[in-house]
Coordinates of C-alpha atoms and ligand atoms in Angstrom, one line a residue:
X1 CA -7.3 -27.7 -28.4
X2 CA -5.0 -25.2 -27.1
X3 CA -4.6 -21.7 -29.0
X4 CA -2.2 -19.7 -27.5
X5 CA -3.4 -15.6 -27.4
X6 CA -0.2 -14.6 -30.0
X7 CA -1.6 -17.0 -32.5
X8 CA -5.0 -15.4 -32.2
X9 CA -3.6 -12.4 -32.9
X10 CA -1.9 -13.7 -35.9
X11 CA -4.7 -15.4 -37.1
X12 CA -6.3 -12.1 -36.9
X13 CA -4.1 -9.9 -38.3
X14 CA -3.6 -12.4 -41.4
X15 CA -7.3 -12.2 -41.6
X16 CA -6.9 -8.9 -42.9
X17 CA -5.0 -10.1 -45.8
X18 CA -6.3 -13.5 -47.1
X19 CA -9.8 -14.9 -47.4
X20 CA -7.8 -18.6 -45.9
X21 CA -8.3 -18.0 -42.1
X22 CA -11.7 -19.3 -40.7
X23 CA -14.0 -16.4 -38.6
X24 CA -13.4 -16.3 -35.0
X25 CA -15.4 -18.5 -32.6
X26 CA -16.7 -16.7 -29.6
X27 CA -14.5 -18.5 -27.4
X28 CA -11.7 -17.6 -29.1
X29 CA -13.1 -13.7 -29.4
X30 CA -13.2 -14.2 -25.5
X31 CA -9.3 -15.3 -25.1
X32 CA -8.4 -12.3 -26.8
X33 CA -10.8 -9.9 -25.2
X34 CA -9.3 -11.2 -21.7
X35 CA -5.9 -10.1 -22.5
X36 CA -7.1 -6.6 -22.1
X37 CA -8.1 -4.5 -19.3
X38 CA -11.3 -2.9 -19.3
X39 CA -11.1 0.7 -21.0
X40 CA -11.8 2.3 -17.6
X41 CA -9.1 0.4 -15.5
X42 CA -6.5 2.8 -13.9
X43 CA -3.1 2.4 -14.6
X44 CA -0.5 4.5 -11.5
X45 CA 2.5 4.7 -9.9
X46 CA 3.1 5.1 -6.2
X47 CA 5.7 7.0 -4.1
X48 CA 5.9 8.0 0.1
X49 CA 7.1 11.5 1.1
X50 CA 9.3 10.2 3.5
X51 CA 11.2 8.2 1.1
X52 CA 11.4 10.6 -2.3
X53 CA 10.9 14.3 -0.9
X54 CA 14.2 14.9 0.9
X55 CA 14.3 18.8 2.6
X56 CA 13.8 16.9 5.9
X57 CA 13.9 20.4 7.5
X58 CA 13.3 23.1 4.7
X59 CA 11.0 25.3 4.4
X60 CA 9.4 25.1 7.9
X61 CA 9.2 21.3 7.6
X62 CA 9.4 19.7 11.2
X63 CA 10.9 16.3 12.1
X64 CA 8.8 13.6 11.9
X65 CA 9.2 10.1 13.7
X66 CA 11.0 8.4 10.8
X67 CA 13.4 11.2 10.8
X68 CA 14.2 10.9 14.8
X69 CA 15.1 7.2 14.1
X70 CA 17.5 7.3 11.2
X71 CA 19.0 10.5 13.1
X72 CA 19.5 8.7 16.2
X73 CA 20.0 5.3 15.5
X74 CA 21.6 5.0 12.2
X75 CA 22.1 1.5 12.8
X76 CA 18.9 0.6 12.5
X77 CA 19.3 1.4 8.5
X78 CA 21.5 -1.5 7.0
X79 CA 23.9 1.1 4.9
X80 CA 23.2 3.5 7.5
X81 CA 22.0 6.0 5.1
X82 CA 18.7 8.5 5.9
X83 CA 16.3 10.1 4.3
X84 CA 17.4 13.8 4.7
X85 CA 17.9 14.3 0.5
X86 CA 17.5 10.6 -1.4
X87 CA 16.0 11.5 -4.6
X88 CA 14.7 14.7 -3.6
X89 CA 11.7 15.4 -5.1
X90 CA 10.4 18.2 -2.9
X91 CA 13.1 20.3 -5.4
X92 CA 12.9 17.8 -8.0
X93 CA 9.1 17.0 -8.2
X94 CA 9.2 18.0 -12.4
X95 CA 11.5 15.1 -12.9
X96 CA 9.0 12.7 -11.2
X97 CA 6.2 14.2 -13.0
X98 CA 8.6 13.8 -16.6
X99 CA 9.0 9.7 -15.6
X100 CA 5.1 9.7 -14.7
X101 CA 3.8 11.2 -17.9
X102 CA 6.9 9.0 -20.1
X103 CA 5.4 6.1 -18.5
X104 CA 1.4 7.7 -19.5
X105 CA 0.2 6.9 -16.1
X106 CA -3.5 7.7 -15.5
X107 CA -2.9 8.6 -11.9
X108 CA 0.3 9.2 -9.8
X109 CA -0.2 8.1 -5.8
X110 CA 1.6 9.9 -3.3
X111 CA 1.7 11.1 0.5
X112 CA 1.8 14.2 2.1
X113 CA 4.2 14.9 4.9
X114 CA 2.3 15.5 7.9
X115 CA 5.4 17.3 9.3
X116 CA 5.4 19.7 6.3
X117 CA 1.8 20.5 6.9
X118 CA 2.1 20.7 10.6
X119 CA 6.2 21.1 12.0
X120 CA 4.6 20.6 15.2
X121 CA 1.7 18.3 14.8
X122 CA -1.4 20.3 15.2
X123 CA -2.9 23.2 13.6
X124 CA -1.6 25.6 15.4
X125 CA 1.6 25.5 13.7
X126 CA 0.2 25.7 10.0
X127 CA 3.0 25.8 7.2
X128 CA 2.3 28.1 4.5
X129 CA 5.1 26.6 2.7
X130 CA 4.1 23.1 2.7
X131 CA 0.3 24.0 1.2
X132 CA 2.4 25.8 -1.3
X133 CA 4.4 22.7 -2.3
X134 CA 1.4 20.4 -2.6
X135 CA -0.6 22.7 -4.4
X136 CA 2.3 22.9 -7.2
X137 CA 2.6 19.8 -7.0
X138 CA -1.4 18.7 -7.6
X139 CA -1.4 21.9 -10.5
X140 CA 1.2 20.1 -11.8
X141 CA 0.1 16.6 -12.3
X142 CA -3.2 17.4 -13.3
X143 CA -1.7 20.0 -15.9
X144 CA -0.3 17.0 -17.7
X145 CA -3.3 15.2 -17.3
X146 CA -2.4 12.7 -14.1
X147 CA -4.7 12.4 -11.5
X148 CA -3.4 12.7 -8.0
X149 CA -4.4 10.2 -5.6
X150 CA -3.0 11.2 -1.9
X151 CA -2.0 9.3 1.2
X152 CA -2.6 11.2 3.9
X153 CA -0.1 9.0 6.5
X154 CA 2.8 6.8 5.0
X155 CA 4.2 6.0 8.2
X156 CA 5.8 9.7 9.1
X157 CA 4.0 11.3 12.2
X158 CA 5.5 14.6 13.4
X159 CA 7.9 13.6 16.1
X160 CA 5.9 15.9 18.7
X161 CA 3.1 14.0 18.2
X162 CA 5.1 10.9 19.0
X163 CA 6.2 12.9 22.4
X164 CA 2.6 12.4 23.3
X165 CA 2.2 8.7 22.8
X166 CA 2.1 8.9 19.3
X167 CA -0.7 6.4 17.8
X168 CA -0.9 4.9 20.7
X169 CA -2.6 7.9 22.3
X170 CA -6.8 7.9 22.2
X171 CA -6.4 11.7 21.4
X172 CA -4.3 11.3 18.0
X173 CA -7.6 10.8 16.1
X174 CA -8.7 14.6 17.1
X175 CA -5.2 15.3 15.8
X176 CA -5.3 13.0 12.3
X177 CA -9.0 14.9 11.9
X178 CA -7.7 18.3 12.0
X179 CA -4.9 17.1 9.6
X180 CA -7.3 15.6 7.2
X181 CA -9.4 19.0 7.4
X182 CA -6.8 21.0 6.3
X183 CA -6.2 18.5 3.3
X184 CA -9.7 18.9 2.2
X185 CA -9.8 22.3 2.9
X186 CA -6.8 23.2 0.6
X187 CA -6.4 20.1 -2.0
X188 CA -10.1 19.0 -1.7
X189 CA -11.2 20.9 -5.4
X190 CA -8.4 18.9 -6.9
X191 CA -8.1 15.6 -4.9
X192 CA -11.1 13.0 -5.7
X193 CA -9.5 10.1 -4.4
X194 CA -8.0 10.0 -0.4
X195 CA -6.1 7.0 1.4
X196 CA -6.4 8.0 5.0
X197 CA -3.4 5.6 6.1
X198 CA -0.8 3.5 4.3
X199 CA -0.5 -0.1 5.8
X200 CA -1.3 -0.1 9.5
X201 CA -0.8 -3.4 10.1
X202 CA 2.9 -2.6 9.0
X203 CA 3.2 0.4 11.2
X204 CA 1.6 -0.8 14.1
X205 CA 3.4 -3.6 14.7
X206 CA 7.0 -2.6 13.6
X207 CA 6.4 0.7 15.3
X208 CA 4.8 0.1 18.4
X209 CA 4.8 -4.3 18.5
X210 CA 7.8 -5.3 18.7
X211 CA 9.3 -1.8 18.1
X212 CA 12.1 -2.2 15.3
X213 CA 10.5 0.8 12.7
X214 CA 10.1 4.2 13.6
X215 CA 9.1 5.3 16.5
X216 CA 11.2 2.3 18.0
X217 CA 8.6 1.8 20.8
X218 CA 8.8 -1.8 21.9
X219 CA 5.2 -2.7 23.5
X220 CA 4.4 -6.3 22.2
X221 CA 1.2 -7.5 22.6
X222 CA -0.2 -4.2 23.8
X223 CA 1.3 -1.2 22.1
X224 CA 0.1 -2.5 18.3
X225 CA -3.6 -3.3 19.5
X226 CA -3.7 0.3 20.8
X227 CA -2.3 1.6 17.7
X228 CA -4.4 -0.2 15.4
X229 CA -7.9 0.9 17.3
X230 CA -6.6 4.4 17.0
X231 CA -5.8 4.3 13.2
X232 CA -9.5 2.8 12.6
X233 CA -11.3 5.4 14.6
X234 CA -9.1 8.1 13.0
X235 CA -9.7 7.0 9.3
X236 CA -13.4 6.6 10.3
X237 CA -13.5 10.0 11.9
X238 CA -11.8 11.5 8.7
X239 CA -14.4 9.8 6.5
X240 CA -17.5 10.8 8.4
X241 CA -15.9 14.9 8.3
X242 CA -15.7 14.4 4.2
X243 CA -19.3 13.2 4.2
X244 CA -20.2 16.3 6.3
X245 CA -18.4 19.0 5.0
X246 CA -16.7 18.3 2.1
X247 CA -18.6 15.7 -0.1
X248 CA -21.6 18.1 -1.4
X249 CA -19.3 20.2 -2.7
X250 CA -15.8 17.9 -4.1
X251 CA -17.4 14.4 -4.5
X252 CA -14.1 13.2 -4.0
X253 CA -13.8 9.6 -2.2
X254 CA -12.1 8.3 0.6
X255 CA -10.5 4.5 1.0
X256 CA -7.3 3.3 3.4
X257 CA -4.8 0.7 1.7
X258 CA -3.7 -2.3 3.6
X259 CA -1.1 -4.3 3.1
X260 CA -2.0 -8.5 3.4
X261 CA -0.5 -11.6 1.7
X262 CA -2.6 -14.2 0.6
X263 CA -1.9 -17.6 2.6
X264 CA -1.6 -21.3 1.9
X265 CA -2.2 -24.4 4.1
X266 CA -0.4 -27.7 2.9
X267 CA -3.1 -29.3 4.0
X268 CA -5.9 -28.0 2.7
X269 CA -6.9 -26.6 6.0
X270 CA -9.2 -23.6 5.8
X271 CA -9.8 -23.1 9.0
X272 CA -5.8 -22.0 9.2
X273 CA -5.9 -20.2 6.3
X274 CA -8.8 -18.3 7.5
X275 CA -7.4 -17.7 10.4
X276 CA -4.3 -16.3 9.1
X277 CA -6.3 -14.0 6.6
X278 CA -8.2 -12.6 9.6
X279 CA -5.3 -11.9 12.2
X280 CA -3.6 -9.9 9.1
X281 CA -6.0 -8.4 6.6
X282 CA -9.2 -8.8 9.0
X283 CA -7.7 -7.1 11.9
X284 CA -8.3 -3.8 10.0
X285 CA -10.6 -4.7 7.3
X286 CA -13.2 -6.5 9.6
X287 CA -14.1 -3.1 11.0
X288 CA -14.9 -1.6 8.1
X289 CA -15.4 -3.4 5.2
X290 CA -17.5 -6.6 7.0
X291 CA -21.1 -6.5 7.4
X292 CA -21.1 -7.2 11.2
X293 CA -18.4 -4.8 12.1
X294 CA -15.7 -5.0 15.1
X295 CA -12.5 -7.1 15.4
X296 CA -12.5 -10.5 13.4
X297 CA -14.2 -12.8 16.2
X298 CA -11.2 -15.3 16.1
X299 CA -8.8 -12.4 17.6
X300 CA -11.3 -11.1 19.9
X301 CA -11.8 -14.5 21.6
X302 CA -8.3 -15.4 21.3
X303 CA -6.6 -12.3 22.8
X304 CA -9.7 -12.0 25.5
X305 CA -8.2 -15.5 26.8
X306 CA -4.5 -14.9 26.9
X307 CA -5.2 -11.5 28.5
X308 CA -7.0 -13.6 31.1
X309 CA -4.3 -16.3 31.4
X310 CA -1.9 -13.2 32.0
X311 CA -3.9 -11.9 34.5
X312 CA -5.2 -8.9 33.1
X313 CA -8.6 -7.3 34.3
X314 CA -9.2 -6.7 30.6
X315 CA -8.5 -7.8 27.0
X316 CA -5.1 -6.2 25.3
X317 CA -7.4 -6.3 22.1
X318 CA -9.1 -2.7 22.4
X319 CA -13.3 -3.6 23.4
X320 CA -15.6 -1.9 20.5
X321 CA -18.8 -1.0 21.6
X322 CA -22.0 -1.6 19.6
X323 CA -22.4 1.6 18.5
X324 CA -18.6 2.2 17.4
X325 CA -19.1 -0.7 15.7
X326 CA -22.0 0.7 13.8
X327 CA -20.1 3.9 13.5
X328 CA -16.8 2.2 12.0
X329 CA -18.8 -0.4 9.5
X330 CA -18.8 1.3 6.0
X331 CA -16.6 4.1 6.1
X332 CA -14.8 3.6 3.2
X333 CA -15.6 4.0 -0.4
X334 CA -12.7 2.0 -1.8
X335 CA -10.4 -0.9 -0.4
X336 CA -6.2 0.0 -1.2
X337 CA -4.8 -3.1 -1.4
X338 CA -0.7 -3.8 -1.4
X339 CA 0.1 -7.0 -2.6
X340 CA 3.8 -8.1 -2.9
X341 CA 4.1 -11.7 -1.9
X342 CA 2.4 -15.2 -0.1
X343 CA 3.2 -17.7 2.2
X344 CA 2.4 -21.0 3.6
X345 CA 0.8 -20.8 7.0
X346 CA 0.9 -23.7 9.7
X347 CA -0.3 -23.9 13.3
X348 CA 2.8 -23.7 15.2
X349 CA 4.4 -26.6 16.9
X350 CA 5.1 -24.1 19.8
X351 CA 4.7 -20.7 21.3
X352 CA 5.4 -17.8 18.8
X353 CA 7.5 -14.7 19.4
X354 CA 7.3 -12.6 22.6
X355 CA 4.7 -13.3 25.2
X356 CA 2.8 -11.2 24.8
X357 CA 2.6 -10.0 21.2
X358 CA 0.6 -10.1 17.9
X359 CA 2.7 -13.3 16.6
X360 CA 2.5 -15.0 20.3
X361 CA -2.0 -14.5 19.9
X362 CA -2.0 -15.6 16.6
X363 CA 0.0 -18.6 16.8
X364 CA 1.2 -19.3 13.4
X365 CA 4.4 -20.2 11.7
X366 CA 4.8 -19.2 7.9
X367 CA 6.7 -21.0 5.1
X368 CA 7.7 -20.2 1.3
X369 CA 7.9 -22.8 -1.3
X370 CA 11.4 -23.1 -2.5
X371 CA 10.1 -23.0 -6.4
X372 CA 9.5 -19.1 -5.6
X373 CA 12.0 -17.0 -6.6
X374 CA 13.1 -14.4 -4.3
X375 CA 13.6 -10.7 -5.0
X376 CA 16.8 -8.7 -3.6
X377 CA 14.2 -7.9 -0.4
X378 CA 14.5 -11.2 2.5
X379 CA 10.9 -11.2 2.8
X380 CA 9.5 -10.6 -1.5
X381 CA 8.7 -14.3 -3.4
X382 CA 7.2 -13.4 -6.4
X383 CA 3.8 -15.3 -5.7
X384 CA 1.2 -14.0 -8.7
X385 CA -1.8 -16.5 -8.0
X386 CA -1.4 -15.4 -4.8
X387 CA -2.6 -11.9 -5.4
X388 CA -5.6 -13.8 -7.4
X389 CA -6.6 -15.7 -4.7
X390 CA -6.3 -12.9 -2.4
X391 CA -8.7 -10.4 -4.8
X392 CA -11.0 -13.0 -4.3
X393 CA -11.2 -13.8 -0.9
X394 CA -11.9 -9.9 -0.4
X395 CA -14.7 -10.6 -2.9
X396 CA -16.4 -13.5 -0.9
X397 CA -15.5 -11.7 2.4
X398 CA -16.4 -8.1 2.0
X399 CA -18.9 -8.6 -0.8
X400 CA -17.1 -7.3 -3.8
X401 CA -15.6 -3.7 -2.8
X402 CA -14.2 -1.9 -5.4
X403 CA -10.3 -2.5 -4.8
X404 CA -7.2 -0.4 -6.2
X405 CA -3.9 -2.0 -5.6
X406 CA -2.2 0.9 -4.2
X407 CA 1.4 -1.0 -4.5
X408 CA 3.1 -3.6 -6.4
X409 CA 6.5 -4.2 -7.0
X410 CA 10.0 -6.0 -7.2
X411 CA 13.1 -5.1 -5.7
X412 CA 16.7 -5.8 -7.1
X413 CA 20.1 -4.1 -7.4
X414 CA 18.9 -1.3 -9.2
X415 CA 19.9 -2.6 -12.6
X416 CA 18.2 -1.0 -15.8
X417 CA 18.2 -4.1 -17.5
X418 CA 15.4 -5.2 -14.8
X419 CA 13.7 -8.4 -16.9
X420 CA 13.1 -10.1 -13.3
X421 CA 11.2 -7.0 -12.5
X422 CA 9.4 -6.9 -15.5
X423 CA 8.8 -10.7 -15.3
X424 CA 7.0 -10.2 -11.5
X425 CA 4.6 -7.0 -13.0
X426 CA 3.7 -9.2 -16.2
X427 CA 2.7 -12.4 -14.1
X428 CA 1.1 -10.1 -11.2
X429 CA -0.7 -8.0 -14.1
X430 CA -1.9 -11.3 -15.6
X431 CA -3.3 -12.8 -12.5
X432 CA -5.4 -9.1 -12.2
X433 CA -7.0 -10.0 -15.7
X434 CA -8.2 -13.1 -14.4
X435 CA -9.4 -11.9 -11.1
X436 CA -11.5 -9.2 -13.0
X437 CA -12.9 -11.4 -16.3
X438 CA -13.4 -14.9 -14.5
X439 CA -14.2 -13.9 -11.2
X440 CA -15.6 -10.6 -11.4
X441 CA -13.2 -9.0 -8.5
X442 CA -13.8 -5.3 -8.5
X443 CA -10.7 -4.2 -9.3
X444 CA -10.6 -0.8 -10.5
X445 CA -6.8 0.5 -10.8
X446 CA -3.4 -0.8 -10.3
X447 CA -0.2 1.2 -9.1
X448 CA 3.1 -0.1 -9.7
X449 CA 5.5 0.8 -6.4
X450 CA 7.3 2.3 -7.5
X451 CA 7.7 5.0 -10.0
X452 CA 11.6 5.9 -9.0
X453 CA 14.1 4.2 -6.8
X454 CA 13.6 5.7 -3.1
X455 CA 15.0 5.1 0.1
X456 CA 13.6 2.0 1.5
X457 CA 13.0 2.0 5.1
X458 CA 15.1 -0.2 7.2
X459 CA 17.1 -1.2 3.8
X460 CA 17.7 2.0 3.1
X461 CA 19.2 2.5 -0.4
X462 CA 20.1 -0.8 -0.8
X463 CA 17.1 -2.4 -2.4
X464 CA 15.8 -0.6 -5.6
X465 CA 12.2 -1.0 -6.5
X466 CA 11.7 1.9 -9.1
X467 CA 10.6 2.1 -13.0
X468 CA 13.3 4.9 -13.4
X469 CA 17.0 4.5 -11.6
X470 CA 17.8 7.3 -9.1
X471 CA 21.5 7.6 -8.4
X472 CA 20.8 9.7 -4.8
X473 CA 24.6 10.1 -4.7
X474 CA 24.7 11.7 -8.1
X475 CA 24.6 15.5 -8.1
X476 CA 21.4 15.7 -10.4
X477 CA 19.8 12.9 -9.3
X478 CA 18.7 11.6 -13.0
X479 CA 15.2 9.7 -13.1
X480 CA 16.9 7.2 -15.7
X481 CA 13.9 4.7 -17.2
X482 CA 14.9 1.2 -16.8
X483 CA 13.4 -1.5 -19.3
X484 CA 10.2 -2.1 -17.0
X485 CA 9.5 1.4 -17.3
X486 CA 8.6 0.7 -21.3
X487 CA 7.4 -2.5 -20.3
X488 CA 4.9 -0.7 -18.4
X489 CA 4.3 2.0 -21.0
X490 CA 3.5 -0.7 -23.4
X491 CA 1.0 -2.0 -20.8
X492 CA -0.4 1.5 -20.6
X493 CA -0.9 2.5 -24.3
X494 CA -2.1 -1.2 -25.0
X495 CA -4.2 -1.9 -22.1
X496 CA -3.0 -5.3 -22.5
X497 CA -0.3 -7.2 -21.0
X498 CA 2.4 -8.5 -23.4
X499 CA 3.2 -12.3 -23.6
X500 CA 7.0 -11.9 -24.0
Ligands
LIG601 C1 5.3 0.5 2.0 C2 6.4 1.2 0.7 C3 7.6 -0.1 0.5 C4 7.7 -0.7 0.2 C5 8.8 -2.2 -0.2 C6 5.1 -0.9 0.9 O1 4.6 -1.7 2.2 O2 4.3 1.0 1.7 O3 6.8 2.1 1.9 O4 8.6 0.7 0.2 O5 6.3 -1.8 0.8 O6 9.0 -2.6 1.1

C-alpha cells in the first residue's frame, strides 16, 4: 500500500487526539523522516561580485575582463546592458543581508572582486577600500548569524592580467596565489569556507575556447585546455598555501566549484555517458578528486591522437608529470557543485564544432526530452532526477567526497508569483533528500542561485534568477520577496520540503 507523507503526518497529528490511530510502523516513520534534511544540513543562497555589486570604478576598483568586454562590445549582451550599477550591492549590501536574514539562510556564498582588491591585478596595487568593503560585509553577515562562504574567482579577472594572457599564462598561478594570500590574511579569521574558482569549465571554454564570453579570446582547442591547466594548478597552489600558513591558525576549508549536467543515453550506452561526464566534470575533477590523479584517460588519448593527426609536435592537452599529478590530487576539502540541468547524449554522427576545439575532441551530440519543462534561459530544462544521478556518479567516482551544492536555480521574467521556480526548487530539494537518505551521498549543504535578481552575463537583465525581485532601473532598487522566498524560508525553518 502506498502511504503519502501528508496522510502520515495527518495520522501522526490525529494521534494526539484519539485512541483510534495505530502507532506508526518503522517503515512509516522512516518515510516521514526521509522528508527531513539532517539537522546539520546547511541552507544558503549565492551571488557573484560582478553580477550584483555595481560601483565598477568606485573607491579604487580597477576594470575586470567583464567590465572591458561589455563596455567595448555592448552587442554581446542581449539587452546591451552592463553591470556598472546593477543591483548596486556595493552600496546596498545591507538590503541583501535583510533579504538573506528574511529567508533564514545559514550561509551566504558571495564572491570577491579581484580587481577591487588589486585594481591592477597584483599586490603592488592593493586597495584598502576593497579590503574595507569586504570586511564590513563579512562582519555584518556574522552579526546576523549568517556564515560567509567566499568564492575567490567568479569570472572577473583584472583586465591588466588579461593583457598578459590572462588564465592562459602559467604566471597566473603566482598571481592567483598572491591574491589568495591577501584574502586569507585579511578575512581568514572569519571566513571558514573558501572556494577558489567558480565553474572553470564554463569560463575557460567560453572565454578562451569559442571566445563568446569575456575575455573574448578565440583560441578553440588550445586556449581552453591551457586555461583549465592553469586554473587547476592555481587551485592546488592555493590549497597548499592555506595548509602551510593558515590552517593551523584559522582551521578553515578549501574547495572548488564545478558545474555539471548529468548525461543520459537513450541506448543505455554507459561508456558514452562516462565519456560525456569525463569530458565535462572529469576534466577538472579527475585531477583533483580521483585516486589516480591527472586528466581523464579518455581525454589524454583522444586529444593526443587528434593533435598528432593535426601535425602537432605535442598534445593540445597539457602534459602532467607524475609529480604534478600527485601534487594536485587531493587538494580539496569539499566538492562545490553547481547543478542546473541535464542532457541526453549520443555519439556524434558527424564531426562537431570547429577543428580543433573541445566540441571536436569530445565529439558528442546533445539532446533534451521534449517533456522537460524549460525556463526563460534557453539551456535550462528542469531535470531533478539528473541531480540525484549526478550526486551518485560523484559518490562512486570520487569515493563519496563532501559535496556542497553551491548553485541551483531557475530563470523567468522576474514575476513575484514565481510558481515555476518553487516547483523547480522543491523537485530538486527532494532529489537531494533522496540522494542523502537512500544513496548515502555526502551532501552537506545547498545554495539557491540567487538571493536577488542580477546581471545574467550575456543575457543582461532579460533573465531573472532571484528569490527577491530587484528592478535595476528603480532608484531605490528595493529587494522585494517573491513567493519562492517564502517557500525557501519554510524549507529552512522546518528542514522539510513541503509537499505542495
Ligand atoms: C553561474 C552564475 C550564473 C548562473 C545562471 C552559473 O553557471 O555561476 O554566475 O548567473 O549559472 O546562468
